[in-house]
Coordinates of C-alpha atoms in Angstrom, one line a residue:
M1 CA 0.0 -0.2 -0.1
S2 CA 1.3 3.6 -0.5
V3 CA 1.5 6.6 1.5
Y4 CA -1.3 8.5 -0.2
E5 CA -3.8 4.8 0.4
I6 CA -2.9 4.6 4.1
L7 CA -4.0 8.5 4.5
E8 CA -6.9 8.0 2.4
L9 CA -8.0 4.7 4.7
I10 CA -7.1 6.1 7.9
F11 CA -6.8 9.8 8.6
L12 CA -10.0 11.0 5.9
P13 CA -12.6 9.1 7.9
L14 CA -10.8 10.2 11.1
L15 CA -11.2 13.9 9.7
I16 CA -14.4 13.7 8.4
V17 CA -15.7 12.3 12.1
A18 CA -13.8 15.3 13.9
A19 CA -15.3 17.8 11.5
L20 CA -18.8 15.7 12.4
A21 CA -18.1 16.0 15.8
L22 CA -17.2 19.2 16.6
P23 CA -20.4 21.4 15.1
V24 CA -22.5 19.1 17.9
Y25 CA -20.0 19.9 20.3
A26 CA -20.2 23.5 19.9
A27 CA -24.2 23.2 20.0
I28 CA -24.2 21.3 23.4
T29 CA -21.5 23.7 25.0
K30 CA -23.3 26.0 23.8
K31 CA -26.8 25.1 24.9
K32 CA -25.8 24.3 28.0
N33 CA -24.7 27.4 28.8
G34 CA -27.9 29.3 27.8
K35 CA -26.6 30.9 25.0
S36 CA -28.0 31.5 21.1
I37 CA -27.0 28.3 19.1
R38 CA -27.1 30.4 16.1
R39 CA -23.7 30.1 15.3
A40 CA -23.0 26.7 16.6
M41 CA -25.7 25.8 14.1
L42 CA -24.0 27.7 11.7
T43 CA -21.0 26.0 12.1
N44 CA -22.6 22.9 11.8
L45 CA -23.5 23.7 8.2
C46 CA -20.4 24.7 7.5
A47 CA -18.6 21.4 8.8
F48 CA -21.3 19.3 7.1
G49 CA -20.2 21.3 3.8
A50 CA -16.8 20.5 4.1
V51 CA -17.4 17.3 4.5
M52 CA -19.2 17.1 1.2
L53 CA -16.7 18.8 0.0
C54 CA -13.8 16.3 1.1
A55 CA -16.6 13.1 -0.6
I56 CA -16.4 15.1 -3.9
A57 CA -12.7 15.9 -4.1
L58 CA -11.0 12.9 -2.8
P59 CA -13.5 10.2 -3.5
L60 CA -13.0 6.7 -1.6
G61 CA -12.3 3.8 -3.8
G62 CA -10.4 2.1 -5.9
F63 CA -9.0 -0.4 -3.2
V64 CA -11.3 -3.8 -4.3
S65 CA -9.8 -6.3 -7.5
A66 CA -12.2 -8.5 -9.5
E67 CA -11.2 -10.8 -7.9
E68 CA -12.2 -9.6 -4.6
A69 CA -15.4 -8.2 -5.7
A70 CA -16.9 -11.9 -6.6
E71 CA -16.2 -13.1 -3.7
T72 CA -17.5 -10.4 -1.6
A73 CA -20.8 -10.3 -3.6
A74 CA -21.7 -13.7 -1.4
V75 CA -21.0 -12.1 1.5
V76 CA -23.2 -8.9 0.8
S77 CA -26.2 -10.7 -0.1
N78 CA -25.9 -12.6 3.3
S79 CA -25.2 -8.9 4.9
A80 CA -28.2 -7.6 3.3
A81 CA -30.6 -9.9 5.3
G82 CA -28.9 -8.5 8.5
L83 CA -29.3 -5.2 7.5
G84 CA -32.5 -5.8 7.0
Y85 CA -33.4 -7.2 10.5
L86 CA -31.7 -4.6 11.7
A87 CA -33.7 -1.4 9.6
A88 CA -36.8 -3.1 10.5
A89 CA -35.0 -2.8 15.0
L90 CA -34.3 -0.1 14.0
A91 CA -38.3 1.7 12.4
V92 CA -40.1 0.2 15.6
G93 CA -37.4 1.4 18.3
V94 CA -36.8 4.9 16.9
G95 CA -41.2 5.2 15.7
S96 CA -41.7 3.9 19.5
I97 CA -39.4 6.3 20.8
G98 CA -40.8 9.0 19.2
C99 CA -44.4 7.5 20.2
G100 CA -43.2 8.0 23.8
I101 CA -42.0 11.5 23.4
A102 CA -45.4 13.2 21.6
V103 CA -47.7 11.0 23.9
G104 CA -45.8 12.2 26.6
H105 CA -46.2 15.9 26.5
A106 CA -49.9 15.2 24.5
A107 CA -51.6 13.4 27.4
P108 CA -50.7 15.8 30.4
A109 CA -51.8 18.5 28.4
A110 CA -54.9 16.7 27.2
I111 CA -55.9 15.9 30.7
G112 CA -55.7 19.4 31.7
A113 CA -57.5 20.5 29.3
I114 CA -60.3 17.5 29.4
A115 CA -60.3 19.0 33.7
E116 CA -60.8 22.9 32.5
E117 CA -63.3 21.6 29.9
P118 CA -65.4 18.1 29.8
K119 CA -66.6 18.9 26.2
S120 CA -63.0 18.7 24.9
F121 CA -62.3 14.7 25.6
A122 CA -62.6 14.1 21.7
K123 CA -60.6 16.5 21.0
A124 CA -57.7 15.6 23.7
L125 CA -58.4 11.9 22.4
I126 CA -57.5 12.9 18.6
F127 CA -54.3 14.3 19.4
V128 CA -52.8 11.3 22.3
A129 CA -53.8 8.7 19.3
L130 CA -52.0 10.6 17.2
G131 CA -49.2 10.3 18.8
E132 CA -49.5 6.9 19.3
G133 CA -49.7 6.3 15.0
V134 CA -46.2 7.0 15.1
A135 CA -45.2 3.5 17.1
I136 CA -48.2 1.7 14.4
Y137 CA -46.5 4.1 11.5
G138 CA -43.2 2.1 12.7
L139 CA -44.4 -1.1 13.0
L140 CA -45.7 -1.0 9.3
I141 CA -42.7 0.0 7.9
A142 CA -40.9 -2.9 9.7
I143 CA -43.5 -5.1 8.1
M144 CA -42.4 -4.2 4.6
I145 CA -38.9 -4.7 5.6
L146 CA -39.1 -8.0 6.9
S147 CA -41.6 -9.1 3.8
K148 CA -38.5 -7.6 1.2
I149 CA -36.3 -10.5 3.2

């Protein structure tokens, strides 16, 4: 391997990860200090642009020969099923977390609205059910993914 290939394999991904992690760190520290996060978001946008510029200017690739490609084709077909299971699990998990956040905010507000105005029960129930629908959508997407595997 040449020095350029080593730099491309090791240091370029580290540089990209650092460029993406720095604005997140800046946003977290600005939020903790109570200051405006406008500058942190601008830094994040600039870092994203820098990463995209690196991806266009320095494309990774050319490390696999034709023989290796034939060998890895069988491995990829096996790993595709694993990635499908992972995608289904993420769809259900993230959908359920979103549902929990939505219901956690909507249910207390609905209870307060019903306590003040008992006629608003149907409206309050609809808002809570809309939050629960996010988990159902995640489950439907997972079923669709699993049917394709």
